[in-house]
């Protein structure tokens, strides 16, 4: 049995950064890469299920990204994934979540997992779309924002709770195989041990091309996307009035604000 | 003439606030000659007609569905049928948990443009341009949809205002195609309260976020909150880690600081989900070591500095 976990190597901005000359993204050297926070939880969920199952379960971490995304896949291997697979081709550059989902669906067709997890969203661009779009391309049942899951690999259904707004949960039973997008807090992701990090470093990462997946240039990049980035810009800094000075001065002013609110003389 | 189709959201027999905000968004997008059609999907959708009869709504379409509550497959097939029947140029849904469950699937299967978490919509040289956040909301990203006849936009909550005033729109019924869903909705569960604090009623809140670094720091901030007379709240990572009960979490999936007048955020970066629960507060003070943190974008006062040093100094004044 097999659980596929779709992961993303996200990018955060360095303290200082520059927008690219074409105005459509940030200059690459100012981006700090890491495994998406949500994916840490979906991987953990898959590994937990594997450990709780008597029959062998294979956990496969899959990403779409250039070679440096291997760092995130190695993190997944160190935390319990059995295999890691990366899809890339320069044509994929500029893909939106729909195009990425088409690629992930093609991987799922090839790997035929019993269940597919993805994070609810990514911390960089927060689309909250890739996992559920993948389900559509596979025509699999799906549920978004799962904060509790009862699933035994091989079972025909899984029971889960969707985390709704305002602290409300909605229990749903879904037929399997399914695509579930996993919410933060569903579990406590483990830390990788030094030993497992070393082992992961030695493991091979499988790579697939578009032709391996029977996809063409029209399926990916801007051609295969449903939106196109036109411009990226830094918004106005907001309206916060900065309280300057040393710590003592800052804390004194904050105390005044509190006392003004409470109607006391500062 | 083109049609803007709005998909209203309801849960447990109540319209969700985003439904009315979407009508406000439709108003801001519409051009002369456009019509705004709002569809509501429910087992007995007629009950929602009065609440949706707001200024600028030309037609309400009631869509009777098998399921009482949200089901991703039933919603997707009903909206697909509506899109085929009405040929809208723009479809607006909320960027909400229910929409997370089907909007991207709809976009994937329909040949339409798609943008999520959109907080601004413009037409520039006749082309629709949607603006969303990027890199943890530190930049704005304008996206367009070249060559698409229909664009599906998932609109961020708490951005657009509901239209003022009511109207008497045309009301029509639409038969949703029969759909056998592969999901079965069970029950709603209210998250058990961790303690008896009611964040929605608190008028003065001191919130701690990931910036406090470790659980051992919690007592220090609890003591500070007590000293200054604030209710201690937290952002998601603190509740997920179990350092404070979930009932103290402010944000989209936690509580909204509805009654709050003074909100001090210490070590909270300001993820959009957190802002959803507090950005309306009239006086927000943000203390963060990262001058670029998004929390400064909604704060009235900002202190760039070490939260522990500020906390310790502040304590001296009370």
Coordinates of C-alpha atoms in Angstrom, one line a residue:
Chain A
X1 CA 0.0 0.0 0.0
X2 CA 1.1 3.5 -0.7
X3 CA 0.5 7.1 0.4
X4 CA 1.7 9.9 -1.8
X5 CA 2.6 13.2 -0.2
X6 CA 2.8 16.2 -2.5
X7 CA 5.3 18.7 -1.1
X8 CA 6.6 22.1 -2.1
X9 CA 9.9 23.8 -1.5
X10 CA 8.7 27.3 -0.7
X11 CA 10.5 30.6 -0.8
X12 CA 10.7 33.3 1.8
X13 CA 12.1 36.8 1.2
X14 CA 15.4 37.8 2.6
X15 CA 15.5 40.9 4.7
X16 CA 16.5 43.0 1.7
X17 CA 15.3 42.0 -1.7
X18 CA 14.9 43.3 -5.2
X19 CA 12.2 42.8 -7.7
X20 CA 13.4 41.3 -11.0
X21 CA 13.9 43.6 -14.0
X22 CA 10.8 42.3 -15.7
X23 CA 8.8 43.2 -12.6
X24 CA 7.2 39.8 -12.3
X25 CA 9.1 38.2 -9.4
X26 CA 11.8 38.7 -6.9
X27 CA 15.4 38.2 -7.9
X28 CA 16.2 34.6 -7.2
X29 CA 19.2 35.2 -4.9
X30 CA 17.0 37.0 -2.3
X31 CA 14.8 33.9 -1.8
X32 CA 15.4 31.6 1.1
X33 CA 14.1 28.1 0.4
X34 CA 12.6 25.6 2.8
X35 CA 10.0 22.8 3.0
X36 CA 6.5 24.2 3.2
X37 CA 5.3 24.3 6.8
X38 CA 2.0 22.5 6.0
X39 CA 3.9 19.7 4.2
X40 CA 5.7 18.9 7.4
X41 CA 2.3 18.0 8.9
X42 CA 1.0 16.0 5.9
X43 CA 4.2 14.0 5.7
X44 CA 4.0 13.3 9.4
X45 CA 0.4 12.2 9.0
X46 CA 1.5 9.7 6.3
X47 CA 4.4 8.4 8.4
X48 CA 2.2 8.0 11.5
X49 CA -0.3 6.0 9.5
X50 CA 2.5 3.8 8.1
X51 CA 3.8 3.2 11.6
X52 CA 0.4 2.3 12.9
X53 CA -0.3 -0.2 10.1
X54 CA 0.7 -3.9 10.2
X55 CA 1.0 -4.3 6.5
X56 CA 3.8 -2.6 4.7
X57 CA 2.9 1.0 3.6
X58 CA 5.2 3.0 1.4
X59 CA 5.3 6.8 1.8
X60 CA 6.4 8.6 -1.2
X61 CA 7.2 12.4 -1.2
X62 CA 6.7 14.1 -4.6
X63 CA 7.6 17.6 -5.6
X64 CA 7.7 19.6 -8.7
X65 CA 10.7 21.8 -8.8
X66 CA 14.3 22.4 -9.9
X67 CA 17.3 20.5 -8.5
X68 CA 17.6 22.6 -5.4
X69 CA 14.1 21.2 -4.3
X70 CA 16.0 18.0 -3.5
X71 CA 16.9 19.7 -0.1
X72 CA 13.2 19.5 0.9
X73 CA 12.8 16.0 -0.4
X74 CA 15.8 14.9 1.7
X75 CA 14.1 16.5 4.7
X76 CA 11.1 14.3 3.9
X77 CA 13.3 11.2 3.6
X78 CA 14.9 12.0 7.0
X79 CA 11.5 12.3 8.6
X80 CA 10.3 8.9 7.4
X81 CA 9.4 9.0 3.7
X82 CA 10.5 5.8 1.9
X83 CA 11.0 7.3 -1.5
X84 CA 11.3 10.8 -3.0
X85 CA 10.5 11.8 -6.5
X86 CA 11.1 15.1 -8.2
X87 CA 9.6 16.3 -11.5
X88 CA 11.2 19.1 -13.4
X89 CA 11.7 20.6 -16.9
X90 CA 12.5 24.2 -17.7
X91 CA 9.1 24.4 -19.4
X92 CA 7.5 24.1 -16.0
X93 CA 8.8 27.5 -15.0
X94 CA 5.9 30.0 -14.6
X95 CA 3.3 27.2 -13.8
X96 CA 0.3 28.2 -11.6
X97 CA -1.2 25.7 -9.1
X98 CA -3.5 24.2 -11.8
X99 CA -0.5 23.3 -14.0
X100 CA 1.4 21.9 -11.0
X101 CA -1.7 19.9 -10.1
X102 CA -1.8 18.4 -13.7
X103 CA 1.8 17.2 -13.1
X104 CA 1.1 15.8 -9.7
X105 CA -2.0 14.0 -11.0
X106 CA 0.2 12.4 -13.7
X107 CA 2.6 11.2 -11.0
X108 CA -0.3 9.8 -9.0
X109 CA -1.5 7.9 -12.1
X110 CA 1.9 6.4 -12.4
X111 CA 2.4 5.6 -8.8
X112 CA -1.2 4.6 -8.0
X113 CA -1.2 5.4 -4.3
X114 CA -4.1 4.5 -2.0
X115 CA -4.2 8.0 -0.6
X116 CA -2.8 11.4 -1.6
X117 CA -2.0 14.2 0.9
X118 CA -1.1 17.8 0.2
X119 CA -0.8 20.8 2.5
X120 CA -3.8 23.1 2.7
X121 CA -1.7 25.8 1.2
X122 CA 1.9 26.9 0.8
X123 CA 3.4 29.6 3.1
X124 CA 4.8 31.6 0.1
X125 CA 1.9 32.1 -2.3
X126 CA -1.0 30.7 -0.2
X127 CA -3.1 29.6 -3.2
X128 CA -4.9 26.8 -1.3
X129 CA -5.5 25.2 -4.7
X130 CA -3.0 22.6 -5.8
X131 CA -4.2 19.6 -3.8
X132 CA -7.8 19.9 -4.7
X133 CA -7.0 20.7 -8.4
X134 CA -5.0 17.5 -8.4
X135 CA -8.0 15.6 -7.2
X136 CA -10.0 17.0 -10.1
X137 CA -7.5 15.9 -12.7
X138 CA -7.6 12.4 -11.1
X139 CA -11.3 12.5 -10.6
X140 CA -10.8 11.4 -7.0
X141 CA -12.9 12.3 -4.0
X142 CA -11.4 15.1 -1.9
X143 CA -11.6 17.1 1.3
X144 CA -9.9 20.3 2.2
X145 CA -8.5 21.6 5.5
X146 CA -8.3 18.2 7.3
X147 CA -7.5 18.6 11.0
X148 CA -8.2 15.1 12.2
X149 CA -8.0 11.8 10.2
X150 CA -9.0 8.2 10.8
X151 CA -7.6 6.2 7.9
X152 CA -6.4 2.6 7.7
X153 CA -4.5 2.0 4.4
X154 CA -6.6 -0.3 2.1
X155 CA -9.9 0.8 3.7
X156 CA -12.7 1.9 1.4
X157 CA -13.4 5.0 3.4
X158 CA -11.7 7.5 5.7
X159 CA -13.3 9.6 8.4
X160 CA -12.0 13.1 8.9
X161 CA -12.7 16.5 10.3
X162 CA -12.6 19.6 8.2
X163 CA -11.5 22.6 10.2
X164 CA -14.0 25.4 9.5
X165 CA -13.9 29.1 10.4
X166 CA -14.3 30.1 14.0
X167 CA -13.3 26.9 15.7
X168 CA -16.0 24.7 14.2
X169 CA -15.3 21.2 12.8
X170 CA -17.2 19.2 10.3
X171 CA -17.0 15.5 10.3
X172 CA -17.0 13.9 6.8
X173 CA -16.6 10.3 5.5
X174 CA -14.8 10.1 2.2
X175 CA -14.3 7.3 -0.3
X176 CA -10.7 6.2 -1.0
X177 CA -8.5 6.7 -2.8
X178 CA -8.9 10.4 -2.1
X179 CA -6.9 13.6 -2.0
X180 CA -6.9 15.3 1.4
X181 CA -5.4 18.7 2.1
X182 CA -3.8 18.7 5.6
X183 CA -4.1 21.5 8.1
X184 CA -1.4 22.7 10.6
X185 CA -1.8 21.2 14.0
X186 CA -3.2 17.8 12.9
X187 CA -0.2 16.2 14.6
X188 CA 3.2 17.1 16.0
X189 CA 5.8 16.7 13.3
X190 CA 8.9 14.9 14.4
X191 CA 12.4 16.2 14.3
X192 CA 14.8 14.2 12.1
X193 CA 17.6 12.5 14.0
X194 CA 21.2 13.1 12.9
X195 CA 21.3 9.4 11.9
X196 CA 18.3 9.7 9.7
X197 CA 19.5 12.9 8.1
X198 CA 22.8 11.1 7.2
X199 CA 20.9 8.2 5.8
X200 CA 18.6 10.5 3.8
X201 CA 21.6 12.2 2.3
X202 CA 22.8 8.9 0.8
X203 CA 19.4 8.0 -0.6
X204 CA 18.7 8.4 -4.3
X205 CA 16.0 10.9 -5.4
X206 CA 14.1 9.7 -8.4
X207 CA 13.5 12.2 -11.1
X208 CA 10.9 12.3 -13.8
X209 CA 10.6 14.4 -17.0
X210 CA 7.5 15.7 -18.7
X211 CA 7.8 13.0 -21.3
X212 CA 8.0 10.3 -18.6
X213 CA 4.6 11.6 -17.5
X214 CA 3.3 11.9 -21.1
X215 CA 2.8 15.6 -20.6
X216 CA 3.7 18.2 -23.2
X217 CA 4.7 21.9 -23.2
X218 CA 1.0 22.9 -23.6
X219 CA 0.2 21.2 -20.2
X220 CA 2.7 23.3 -18.1
X221 CA 4.2 26.7 -17.7
X222 CA 2.1 29.7 -18.7
X223 CA 0.4 27.6 -21.5
X224 CA -1.0 25.2 -19.0
X225 CA -1.9 27.8 -16.3
X226 CA -5.1 29.6 -15.6
X227 CA -3.5 32.8 -14.5
X228 CA -0.3 34.7 -15.3
X229 CA 1.7 36.9 -13.1
X230 CA 1.6 40.4 -14.5
X231 CA 3.5 42.4 -11.9
X232 CA 4.9 42.1 -8.4
X233 CA 5.4 45.1 -6.2
X234 CA 6.1 46.0 -2.6
X235 CA 3.0 47.5 -1.0
X236 CA 3.0 50.7 1.0
X237 CA 4.5 50.0 4.4
X238 CA 1.1 50.3 6.2
X239 CA 0.1 52.8 8.7
X240 CA 1.9 51.7 11.9
X241 CA 3.5 54.7 13.7
X242 CA 6.8 53.4 14.8
X243 CA 7.7 54.0 18.4
X244 CA 11.4 54.9 18.3
X245 CA 14.0 55.1 21.0
X246 CA 15.7 52.6 23.3
X247 CA 13.8 49.8 25.1
X248 CA 13.1 52.0 28.1
X249 CA 11.5 54.8 26.0
X250 CA 9.5 52.3 23.8
X251 CA 8.1 50.4 26.9
X252 CA 7.2 53.7 28.6
X253 CA 5.2 54.8 25.5
X254 CA 3.5 51.4 25.4
X255 CA 2.6 51.8 29.1
X256 CA 1.1 55.2 28.3
X257 CA -1.0 53.7 25.5
X258 CA -2.3 51.1 27.9
X259 CA -3.0 53.6 30.6
X260 CA -4.7 56.0 28.2
X261 CA -7.0 53.1 27.2
X262 CA -7.7 52.3 30.8
X263 CA -8.5 55.9 31.5
X264 CA -5.7 56.4 33.9
X265 CA -3.3 59.2 33.9
X266 CA 0.0 58.3 32.3
Chain B
X1 CA -23.9 42.7 -21.3
X2 CA -22.0 40.3 -19.2
X3 CA -22.9 38.4 -16.1
X4 CA -21.1 38.4 -12.7
X5 CA -22.1 35.2 -10.9
X6 CA -21.7 35.2 -7.1
X7 CA -21.9 32.0 -5.2
X8 CA -23.3 32.7 -1.7
X9 CA -22.1 30.6 1.2
X10 CA -24.4 29.3 3.9
X11 CA -23.8 27.0 6.9
X12 CA -26.3 25.6 9.3
X13 CA -29.1 27.7 7.9
X14 CA -27.2 30.9 8.1
X15 CA -25.6 33.0 5.4
X16 CA -21.9 33.4 6.0
X17 CA -20.6 37.0 6.1
X18 CA -18.5 36.4 3.0
X19 CA -21.7 36.0 1.0
X20 CA -22.6 39.7 1.4
X21 CA -19.0 40.8 1.0
X22 CA -19.0 39.0 -2.4
X23 CA -22.0 41.2 -3.4
X24 CA -19.9 44.2 -2.4
X25 CA -17.0 42.9 -4.5
X26 CA -19.4 42.4 -7.5
X27 CA -20.5 46.0 -7.1
X28 CA -17.0 47.2 -7.3
X29 CA -16.2 45.1 -10.4
X30 CA -19.4 45.7 -12.4
X31 CA -19.4 47.9 -15.4
X32 CA -22.4 49.6 -17.0
X33 CA -24.7 47.0 -18.5
X34 CA -23.4 44.1 -16.4
X35 CA -25.8 42.0 -14.3
X36 CA -25.1 40.6 -10.9
X37 CA -26.6 37.2 -10.3
X38 CA -26.2 35.6 -6.9
X39 CA -26.8 31.8 -6.5
X40 CA -27.4 30.2 -3.2
X41 CA -27.1 26.4 -2.8
X42 CA -29.0 24.7 0.0
X43 CA -31.7 22.1 0.6
X44 CA -34.2 24.9 1.2
X45 CA -32.5 27.9 -0.5
X46 CA -35.6 30.2 -0.5
X47 CA -35.0 31.2 3.1
X48 CA -31.9 33.1 2.1
X49 CA -33.6 35.3 -0.5
X50 CA -34.4 38.3 1.8
X51 CA -30.9 38.5 3.2
X52 CA -29.4 38.5 -0.3
X53 CA -31.8 41.1 -1.7
X54 CA -29.2 43.8 -1.4
X55 CA -28.6 46.9 -3.6
X56 CA -27.1 46.0 -6.9
X57 CA -28.3 42.4 -7.1
X58 CA -30.2 41.9 -10.3
X59 CA -31.2 38.3 -9.8
X60 CA -31.1 35.6 -7.1
X61 CA -31.0 32.0 -8.3
X62 CA -32.1 29.4 -5.7
X63 CA -30.4 26.1 -6.2
X64 CA -32.0 23.2 -4.3
X65 CA -29.4 20.6 -3.4
X66 CA -29.7 17.1 -2.0
X67 CA -27.4 17.9 0.9
X68 CA -28.2 20.3 3.6
X69 CA -24.6 21.3 4.1
X70 CA -21.6 21.9 1.9
X71 CA -20.4 18.9 -0.2
X72 CA -17.5 19.5 -2.6
X73 CA -18.8 17.3 -5.4
X74 CA -22.4 18.5 -5.2
X75 CA -21.2 22.2 -5.2
X76 CA -18.8 21.7 -8.1
X77 CA -21.4 20.0 -10.3
X78 CA -24.1 22.6 -9.4
X79 CA -21.8 25.6 -10.1
X80 CA -20.6 23.9 -13.3
X81 CA -24.2 23.6 -14.5
X82 CA -24.8 27.3 -13.5
X83 CA -21.8 28.4 -15.5
X84 CA -23.0 26.5 -18.5
X85 CA -26.4 28.0 -18.3
X86 CA -25.5 31.6 -17.5
X87 CA -22.1 31.9 -19.2
X88 CA -20.8 34.4 -16.7
X89 CA -17.6 36.4 -17.4
X90 CA -16.8 36.5 -13.7
X91 CA -17.6 34.0 -11.0
X92 CA -17.0 35.1 -7.4
X93 CA -16.6 32.7 -4.5
X94 CA -15.2 33.2 -1.0
X95 CA -11.6 32.3 -0.2
X96 CA -13.0 30.2 2.6
X97 CA -12.8 26.7 3.9
X98 CA -15.8 25.5 1.9
X99 CA -14.4 27.0 -1.3
X100 CA -11.0 25.5 -0.6
X101 CA -12.9 22.2 -1.0
X102 CA -14.1 22.8 -4.6
X103 CA -13.1 26.0 -6.3
X104 CA -9.7 24.7 -7.6
X105 CA -11.4 21.5 -8.8
X106 CA -13.9 23.6 -10.7
X107 CA -11.1 25.7 -12.2
X108 CA -9.2 22.6 -13.1
X109 CA -12.1 21.0 -15.0
X110 CA -13.5 24.2 -16.5
X111 CA -11.4 26.0 -19.0
X112 CA -11.6 29.2 -17.0
X113 CA -9.1 31.7 -15.5
X114 CA -8.5 31.2 -11.8
X115 CA -7.2 33.4 -9.0
X116 CA -7.4 32.7 -5.2
X117 CA -7.1 34.8 -2.1
X118 CA -7.8 37.9 -4.3
X119 CA -8.2 41.2 -2.4
X120 CA -8.5 43.6 -5.3
X121 CA -10.0 43.4 -8.7
X122 CA -9.3 46.0 -11.5
X123 CA -9.8 46.3 -15.2
X124 CA -6.7 47.6 -16.8
X125 CA -7.0 48.4 -20.6
X126 CA -10.1 46.2 -20.6
X127 CA -8.3 43.2 -19.1
X128 CA -9.3 41.8 -15.7
X129 CA -6.4 42.1 -13.2
X130 CA -6.6 40.4 -9.8
X131 CA -4.3 41.3 -6.9
X132 CA -3.2 38.8 -4.3
X133 CA -0.4 38.5 -1.8
X134 CA 2.9 36.8 -2.3
X135 CA 5.9 35.6 -0.2
X136 CA 3.9 35.5 3.0
X137 CA 2.0 38.7 2.1
X138 CA 5.2 40.8 1.8
X139 CA 4.6 41.6 -1.8
X140 CA 1.5 42.2 -3.9
X141 CA 1.1 40.1 -7.0
X142 CA -1.1 41.2 -10.0
X143 CA -2.3 38.3 -12.1
X144 CA -4.2 38.3 -15.3
X145 CA -6.0 35.7 -17.3
X146 CA -5.2 36.1 -21.0
X147 CA -7.6 34.5 -23.4
X148 CA -10.1 33.4 -20.8
X149 CA -13.8 34.0 -21.4
X150 CA -14.6 33.3 -17.8
X151 CA -12.6 34.0 -14.7
X152 CA -13.2 32.4 -11.3
X153 CA -12.0 34.5 -8.4
X154 CA -11.9 33.4 -4.7
X155 CA -12.2 36.6 -2.8
X156 CA -10.5 37.2 0.6
X157 CA -12.8 37.7 3.6
X158 CA -13.1 41.0 5.5
X159 CA -12.0 43.1 2.5
X160 CA -15.1 44.2 0.6
X161 CA -18.0 45.8 2.4
X162 CA -21.6 44.5 1.8
X163 CA -23.7 46.8 -0.3
X164 CA -25.8 49.3 1.6
X165 CA -29.6 49.2 1.0
X166 CA -31.9 46.6 -0.2
X167 CA -33.7 45.9 -3.4
X168 CA -36.3 43.5 -5.0
X169 CA -34.3 41.4 -7.4
X170 CA -35.8 38.8 -9.7
X171 CA -35.8 35.4 -8.1
X172 CA -35.6 32.2 -10.1
X173 CA -35.1 28.5 -9.3
X174 CA -32.4 26.4 -10.9
X175 CA -32.4 22.6 -10.9
X176 CA -29.0 21.3 -9.9
X177 CA -28.0 18.1 -11.7
X178 CA -28.3 15.0 -9.7
X179 CA -24.9 14.2 -8.3
X180 CA -23.8 11.2 -6.2
X181 CA -21.1 12.5 -4.0
X182 CA -18.3 10.3 -2.8
X183 CA -18.3 12.1 0.5
X184 CA -20.9 11.9 3.3
X185 CA -21.2 14.8 5.7
X186 CA -21.7 13.7 9.3
X187 CA -21.9 16.2 12.1
X188 CA -20.6 19.6 13.2
X189 CA -18.4 19.6 16.3
X190 CA -17.8 22.7 18.3
X191 CA -14.2 22.8 19.4
X192 CA -14.1 22.0 23.1
X193 CA -13.1 25.1 25.1
X194 CA -9.7 24.7 26.6
X195 CA -10.5 27.0 29.5
X196 CA -13.4 29.4 30.3
X197 CA -11.9 32.5 28.7
X198 CA -14.0 34.1 26.0
X199 CA -11.7 35.9 23.5
X200 CA -14.7 37.3 21.6
X201 CA -15.7 39.3 24.7
X202 CA -12.3 40.5 25.8
X203 CA -11.8 44.2 25.4
X204 CA -8.0 44.3 26.0
X205 CA -5.9 41.5 24.6
X206 CA -2.2 40.7 24.8
X207 CA -1.4 38.1 22.2
X208 CA 1.8 36.1 21.9
X209 CA 3.1 34.4 18.7
X210 CA 5.9 32.2 17.5
X211 CA 8.4 35.0 18.3
X212 CA 8.3 34.0 22.0
X213 CA 10.3 31.0 21.0
X214 CA 9.6 28.5 23.7
X215 CA 6.9 27.2 26.1
X216 CA 9.0 28.3 29.1
X217 CA 8.3 31.9 28.2
X218 CA 4.5 31.5 28.6
X219 CA 4.3 32.2 32.4
X220 CA 6.2 35.5 31.9
X221 CA 3.7 36.7 29.4
X222 CA 0.8 35.4 31.4
X223 CA 2.1 37.5 34.4
X224 CA 2.5 40.5 32.1
X225 CA -1.1 40.1 30.8
X226 CA -2.3 39.9 34.4
X227 CA -0.3 42.9 35.5
X228 CA -1.6 45.2 32.7
X229 CA -5.1 43.8 32.9
X230 CA -5.2 42.1 29.5
X231 CA -6.6 38.8 28.4
X232 CA -3.8 36.5 27.2
X233 CA -4.3 35.3 23.6
X234 CA -2.1 33.6 21.0
X235 CA -1.6 32.9 17.4
X236 CA -2.0 29.5 15.8
X237 CA 1.5 28.0 16.3
X238 CA 1.3 28.5 20.0
X239 CA -2.1 26.7 20.3
X240 CA -1.0 23.9 17.9
X241 CA 2.0 23.3 20.1
X242 CA -0.3 23.1 23.1
X243 CA 1.4 26.0 25.0
X244 CA -1.9 27.7 25.4
X245 CA -5.4 26.2 24.9
X246 CA -7.1 26.5 21.5
X247 CA -9.8 28.7 23.0
X248 CA -7.2 31.5 23.3
X249 CA -6.3 31.3 19.6
X250 CA -7.2 34.5 17.7
X251 CA -7.7 34.2 13.9
X252 CA -9.7 32.6 11.1
X253 CA -9.8 29.1 12.6
X254 CA -9.8 30.4 16.2
X255 CA -11.7 33.3 17.7
X256 CA -12.4 36.8 16.4
X257 CA -11.5 39.5 18.8
X258 CA -14.9 41.1 18.3
X259 CA -15.1 43.3 21.4
X260 CA -11.5 44.2 21.5
X261 CA -10.4 47.8 21.7
X262 CA -6.7 47.5 22.5
X263 CA -4.7 44.6 21.0
X264 CA -1.0 44.1 21.7
X265 CA 0.7 41.5 19.5
X266 CA 4.0 40.4 20.7
X267 CA 6.1 38.2 18.5
X268 CA 3.2 37.7 16.1
X269 CA 4.3 37.9 12.4
X270 CA 0.8 38.6 11.2
X271 CA -0.2 35.7 8.9
X272 CA -3.3 36.5 7.0
X273 CA -5.3 33.9 9.0
X274 CA -4.4 35.7 12.2
X275 CA -5.2 39.2 10.9
X276 CA -8.7 37.9 10.0
X277 CA -9.4 37.7 13.7
X278 CA -8.0 41.1 14.8
X279 CA -7.2 43.6 12.1
X280 CA -10.5 45.4 12.8
X281 CA -9.4 46.4 16.3
X282 CA -9.1 50.2 16.5
X283 CA -5.8 50.3 18.5
X284 CA -3.3 47.6 17.6
X285 CA 0.3 47.7 18.9
X286 CA 2.7 45.3 17.3
X287 CA 6.0 44.4 18.9
X288 CA 8.3 42.3 16.6
X289 CA 12.0 42.0 16.0
X290 CA 11.3 41.7 12.2
X291 CA 10.7 45.2 10.8
X292 CA 9.2 43.6 7.7
X293 CA 6.6 41.6 9.6
X294 CA 3.1 41.9 8.1
X295 CA 1.6 42.7 11.5
X296 CA 3.0 46.2 11.1
X297 CA 0.7 46.7 8.1
X298 CA -2.4 46.6 10.3
X299 CA -1.0 48.1 13.5
X300 CA -1.5 51.6 14.7
X301 CA 1.7 51.6 16.7
X302 CA 4.8 49.5 16.0
X303 CA 7.8 48.7 18.1
X304 CA 10.7 47.0 16.3
X305 CA 12.6 45.3 19.0
X306 CA 13.1 42.3 21.3
X307 CA 9.8 41.2 22.7
X308 CA 11.4 39.9 25.9
X309 CA 13.2 43.2 26.7
X310 CA 10.0 45.2 25.9
X311 CA 7.9 42.8 28.1
X312 CA 10.4 43.1 31.0
X313 CA 10.5 46.9 30.7
X314 CA 6.8 47.2 30.4
X315 CA 6.3 45.2 33.5
X316 CA 8.1 47.9 35.5
X317 CA 5.3 50.4 34.7
X318 CA 2.5 48.3 36.4

